[in-house]
Amino acid sequence: MRIGELAERTGVSVRSLRYYETEGLLRPDRRGNGYRAFGEDDVAKVLQIQLFYSAGLCSGKIAELLPCVSGDDTHLVPSPGLTDELEIARSRIQNQISLLTTSLSVLERVLAAANGTDTAEVPVPSRPVRRHRGIHV
């Protein structure tokens, strides 16, 4: 299949697919006319790449992790050196979830107070909301 069809089937832009190729995440065959030729397995690979990006991993780490994906794309066996970095990514995501949960709670209380359904004071978060810096996993 050509790049446009892969984009349509995965919901990923052609531009992103070209970027994945540049980063070595996808390796399409080339036809005689120079067009990229993708296979059925590339559909699953693109979806896996998207999953890794949504987990906060950078393209370099995704490139290391993709070969660890087994045939059914649900079982991962990362190399021992990569697990430390994945632990960092997991901690970062858990921190983001915690901060978003606190933000949502505050927002819900403010909306309830604005609607007159809650007379309690809006709590101040126990810690400031911070962005996690310096870790590029």
PDB file of C-alpha atoms in Angstrom:
ATOM      1  CA  MET A   1       0.000   0.000   0.000  1.00  0.00           C
ATOM      2  CA  ARG A   2       1.095   3.569  -0.561  1.00  0.00           C
ATOM      3  CA  ILE A   3       1.692   6.130   2.155  1.00  0.00           C
ATOM      4  CA  GLY A   4      -1.707   7.802   1.720  1.00  0.00           C
ATOM      5  CA  GLU A   5      -3.531   4.530   2.320  1.00  0.00           C
ATOM      6  CA  LEU A   6      -1.402   3.803   5.387  1.00  0.00           C
ATOM      7  CA  ALA A   7      -2.225   7.281   6.699  1.00  0.00           C
ATOM      8  CA  GLU A   8      -5.933   6.693   6.128  1.00  0.00           C
ATOM      9  CA  ARG A   9      -5.931   3.251   7.756  1.00  0.00           C
ATOM     10  CA  THR A  10      -4.013   4.377  10.845  1.00  0.00           C
ATOM     11  CA  GLY A  11      -5.332   7.919  11.280  1.00  0.00           C
ATOM     12  CA  VAL A  12      -1.751   9.221  11.210  1.00  0.00           C
ATOM     13  CA  SER A  13      -0.781  12.040   8.870  1.00  0.00           C
ATOM     14  CA  VAL A  14       1.423  11.431   5.841  1.00  0.00           C
ATOM     15  CA  ARG A  15       3.843  13.948   7.305  1.00  0.00           C
ATOM     16  CA  SER A  16       4.125  11.911  10.524  1.00  0.00           C
ATOM     17  CA  LEU A  17       4.666   8.714   8.551  1.00  0.00           C
ATOM     18  CA  ARG A  18       7.498  10.369   6.631  1.00  0.00           C
ATOM     19  CA  TYR A  19       8.971  11.500   9.960  1.00  0.00           C
ATOM     20  CA  TYR A  20       8.759   7.937  11.294  1.00  0.00           C
ATOM     21  CA  GLU A  21      10.691   6.805   8.238  1.00  0.00           C
ATOM     22  CA  THR A  22      13.324   9.514   8.753  1.00  0.00           C
ATOM     23  CA  GLU A  23      13.716   8.403  12.379  1.00  0.00           C
ATOM     24  CA  GLY A  24      14.107   4.769  11.312  1.00  0.00           C
ATOM     25  CA  LEU A  25      10.837   3.658  12.891  1.00  0.00           C
ATOM     26  CA  LEU A  26       9.373   2.587   9.536  1.00  0.00           C
ATOM     27  CA  ARG A  27      11.320   1.051   6.681  1.00  0.00           C
ATOM     28  CA  PRO A  28       9.089   0.835   3.635  1.00  0.00           C
ATOM     29  CA  ASP A  29      10.176  -0.816   0.434  1.00  0.00           C
ATOM     30  CA  ARG A  30      10.608   1.438  -2.585  1.00  0.00           C
ATOM     31  CA  ARG A  31       8.986   0.672  -5.899  1.00  0.00           C
ATOM     32  CA  GLY A  32      10.720   1.262  -9.208  1.00  0.00           C
ATOM     33  CA  ASN A  33       9.018   4.646  -9.477  1.00  0.00           C
ATOM     34  CA  GLY A  34      10.357   5.667  -6.033  1.00  0.00           C
ATOM     35  CA  TYR A  35       7.006   5.400  -4.234  1.00  0.00           C
ATOM     36  CA  ARG A  36       6.991   3.913  -0.759  1.00  0.00           C
ATOM     37  CA  ALA A  37       5.377   0.493  -0.449  1.00  0.00           C
ATOM     38  CA  PHE A  38       4.047  -0.470   2.971  1.00  0.00           C
ATOM     39  CA  GLY A  39       2.808  -3.867   4.065  1.00  0.00           C
ATOM     40  CA  GLU A  40       0.010  -4.976   6.367  1.00  0.00           C
ATOM     41  CA  ASP A  41       2.476  -5.300   9.241  1.00  0.00           C
ATOM     42  CA  ASP A  42       3.205  -1.570   8.964  1.00  0.00           C
ATOM     43  CA  VAL A  43      -0.371  -0.773  10.039  1.00  0.00           C
ATOM     44  CA  ALA A  44       0.211  -2.507  13.384  1.00  0.00           C
ATOM     45  CA  LYS A  45       3.679  -0.963  13.676  1.00  0.00           C
ATOM     46  CA  VAL A  46       2.336   2.575  13.198  1.00  0.00           C
ATOM     47  CA  LEU A  47      -0.316   1.965  15.849  1.00  0.00           C
ATOM     48  CA  GLN A  48       2.384   0.665  18.199  1.00  0.00           C
ATOM     49  CA  ILE A  49       4.523   3.746  17.496  1.00  0.00           C
ATOM     50  CA  GLN A  50       1.540   5.950  18.328  1.00  0.00           C
ATOM     51  CA  LEU A  51       1.038   4.064  21.584  1.00  0.00           C
ATOM     52  CA  PHE A  52       4.675   4.582  22.557  1.00  0.00           C
ATOM     53  CA  TYR A  53       4.485   8.294  21.702  1.00  0.00           C
ATOM     54  CA  SER A  54       1.348   8.640  23.827  1.00  0.00           C
ATOM     55  CA  ALA A  55       3.308   7.038  26.680  1.00  0.00           C
ATOM     56  CA  GLY A  56       5.782   9.910  26.395  1.00  0.00           C
ATOM     57  CA  LEU A  57       8.664   8.081  24.754  1.00  0.00           C
ATOM     58  CA  CYS A  58      10.871   9.866  22.240  1.00  0.00           C
ATOM     59  CA  SER A  59      11.584   8.442  18.796  1.00  0.00           C
ATOM     60  CA  GLY A  60      15.037   7.206  19.816  1.00  0.00           C
ATOM     61  CA  LYS A  61      13.591   5.098  22.633  1.00  0.00           C
ATOM     62  CA  ILE A  62      10.777   3.902  20.413  1.00  0.00           C
ATOM     63  CA  ALA A  63      13.358   2.742  17.875  1.00  0.00           C
ATOM     64  CA  GLU A  64      15.036   0.715  20.640  1.00  0.00           C
ATOM     65  CA  LEU A  65      11.737  -0.700  21.874  1.00  0.00           C
ATOM     66  CA  LEU A  66      10.104  -1.659  18.552  1.00  0.00           C
ATOM     67  CA  PRO A  67      12.339  -4.712  17.987  1.00  0.00           C
ATOM     68  CA  CYS A  68      11.242  -5.959  21.423  1.00  0.00           C
ATOM     69  CA  VAL A  69       7.597  -6.213  20.356  1.00  0.00           C
ATOM     70  CA  SER A  70       6.564  -9.795  19.735  1.00  0.00           C
ATOM     71  CA  GLY A  71       4.450 -10.904  16.796  1.00  0.00           C
ATOM     72  CA  ASP A  72       1.073 -10.135  18.356  1.00  0.00           C
ATOM     73  CA  ASP A  73       2.059  -6.551  19.267  1.00  0.00           C
ATOM     74  CA  THR A  74       0.738  -6.991  22.802  1.00  0.00           C
ATOM     75  CA  HIS A  75       3.699  -8.636  24.508  1.00  0.00           C
ATOM     76  CA  LEU A  76       6.818  -6.546  25.069  1.00  0.00           C
ATOM     77  CA  VAL A  77      10.206  -7.791  26.211  1.00  0.00           C
ATOM     78  CA  PRO A  78      12.463  -4.739  26.600  1.00  0.00           C
ATOM     79  CA  SER A  79      16.189  -5.129  26.937  1.00  0.00           C
ATOM     80  CA  PRO A  80      17.502  -4.831  30.525  1.00  0.00           C
ATOM     81  CA  GLY A  81      19.174  -1.483  29.821  1.00  0.00           C
ATOM     82  CA  LEU A  82      15.915   0.009  28.641  1.00  0.00           C
ATOM     83  CA  THR A  83      13.838  -0.921  31.680  1.00  0.00           C
ATOM     84  CA  ASP A  84      15.377   1.814  33.864  1.00  0.00           C
ATOM     85  CA  GLU A  85      14.340   4.432  31.326  1.00  0.00           C
ATOM     86  CA  LEU A  86      10.868   2.921  31.080  1.00  0.00           C
ATOM     87  CA  GLU A  87      10.573   3.120  34.881  1.00  0.00           C
ATOM     88  CA  ILE A  88      11.370   6.837  34.640  1.00  0.00           C
ATOM     89  CA  ALA A  89       8.710   7.252  31.952  1.00  0.00           C
ATOM     90  CA  ARG A  90       6.180   5.400  34.106  1.00  0.00           C
ATOM     91  CA  SER A  91       6.951   7.630  37.111  1.00  0.00           C
ATOM     92  CA  ARG A  92       6.563  10.729  34.949  1.00  0.00           C
ATOM     93  CA  ILE A  93       3.186   9.537  33.655  1.00  0.00           C
ATOM     94  CA  GLN A  94       2.005   8.654  37.168  1.00  0.00           C
ATOM     95  CA  ASN A  95       3.022  12.138  38.306  1.00  0.00           C
ATOM     96  CA  GLN A  96       1.101  13.709  35.426  1.00  0.00           C
ATOM     97  CA  ILE A  97      -1.978  11.646  36.304  1.00  0.00           C
ATOM     98  CA  SER A  98      -1.746  12.784  39.926  1.00  0.00           C
ATOM     99  CA  LEU A  99      -1.408  16.437  38.938  1.00  0.00           C
ATOM    100  CA  LEU A 100      -4.290  16.188  36.470  1.00  0.00           C
ATOM    101  CA  THR A 101      -6.482  14.486  39.081  1.00  0.00           C
ATOM    102  CA  THR A 102      -5.778  17.316  41.535  1.00  0.00           C
ATOM    103  CA  SER A 103      -6.472  19.928  38.844  1.00  0.00           C
ATOM    104  CA  LEU A 104      -9.729  18.210  37.897  1.00  0.00           C
ATOM    105  CA  SER A 105     -10.827  18.098  41.534  1.00  0.00           C
ATOM    106  CA  VAL A 106     -10.156  21.829  41.970  1.00  0.00           C
ATOM    107  CA  LEU A 107     -11.974  22.640  38.729  1.00  0.00           C
ATOM    108  CA  GLU A 108     -14.985  20.557  39.733  1.00  0.00           C
ATOM    109  CA  ARG A 109     -15.165  22.336  43.110  1.00  0.00           C
ATOM    110  CA  VAL A 110     -14.916  25.767  41.465  1.00  0.00           C
ATOM    111  CA  LEU A 111     -17.678  24.869  38.997  1.00  0.00           C
ATOM    112  CA  ALA A 112     -19.839  23.489  41.784  1.00  0.00           C
ATOM    113  CA  ALA A 113     -19.333  26.673  43.803  1.00  0.00           C
ATOM    114  CA  ALA A 114     -20.129  28.806  40.741  1.00  0.00           C
ATOM    115  CA  ASN A 115     -23.343  26.852  40.198  1.00  0.00           C
ATOM    116  CA  GLY A 116     -24.285  27.232  43.852  1.00  0.00           C
ATOM    117  CA  THR A 117     -24.212  23.485  44.494  1.00  0.00           C
ATOM    118  CA  ASP A 118     -21.206  23.499  46.810  1.00  0.00           C
ATOM    119  CA  THR A 119     -20.549  26.018  49.555  1.00  0.00           C
ATOM    120  CA  ALA A 120     -17.231  24.551  50.697  1.00  0.00           C
ATOM    121  CA  GLU A 121     -14.070  26.485  50.033  1.00  0.00           C
ATOM    122  CA  VAL A 122     -12.056  25.469  47.032  1.00  0.00           C
ATOM    123  CA  PRO A 123      -8.928  23.647  48.284  1.00  0.00           C
ATOM    124  CA  VAL A 124      -5.478  24.770  47.317  1.00  0.00           C
ATOM    125  CA  PRO A 125      -3.409  21.922  45.852  1.00  0.00           C
ATOM    126  CA  SER A 126      -0.940  20.517  48.371  1.00  0.00           C
ATOM    127  CA  ARG A 127       1.898  21.028  45.919  1.00  0.00           C
ATOM    128  CA  PRO A 128       2.401  23.329  42.963  1.00  0.00           C
ATOM    129  CA  VAL A 129       1.778  21.976  39.504  1.00  0.00           C
ATOM    130  CA  ARG A 130       5.148  21.512  37.829  1.00  0.00           C
ATOM    131  CA  ARG A 131       6.349  20.264  34.527  1.00  0.00           C
ATOM    132  CA  HIS A 132       8.859  17.427  34.663  1.00  0.00           C
ATOM    133  CA  ARG A 133      12.077  18.661  33.087  1.00  0.00           C
ATOM    134  CA  GLY A 134      15.300  17.089  32.034  1.00  0.00           C
ATOM    135  CA  ILE A 135      14.104  13.578  31.287  1.00  0.00           C
ATOM    136  CA  HIS A 136      13.654  12.679  27.644  1.00  0.00           C
ATOM    137  CA  VAL A 137      12.466   9.107  27.565  1.00  0.00           C
TER     138      VAL A 137
END
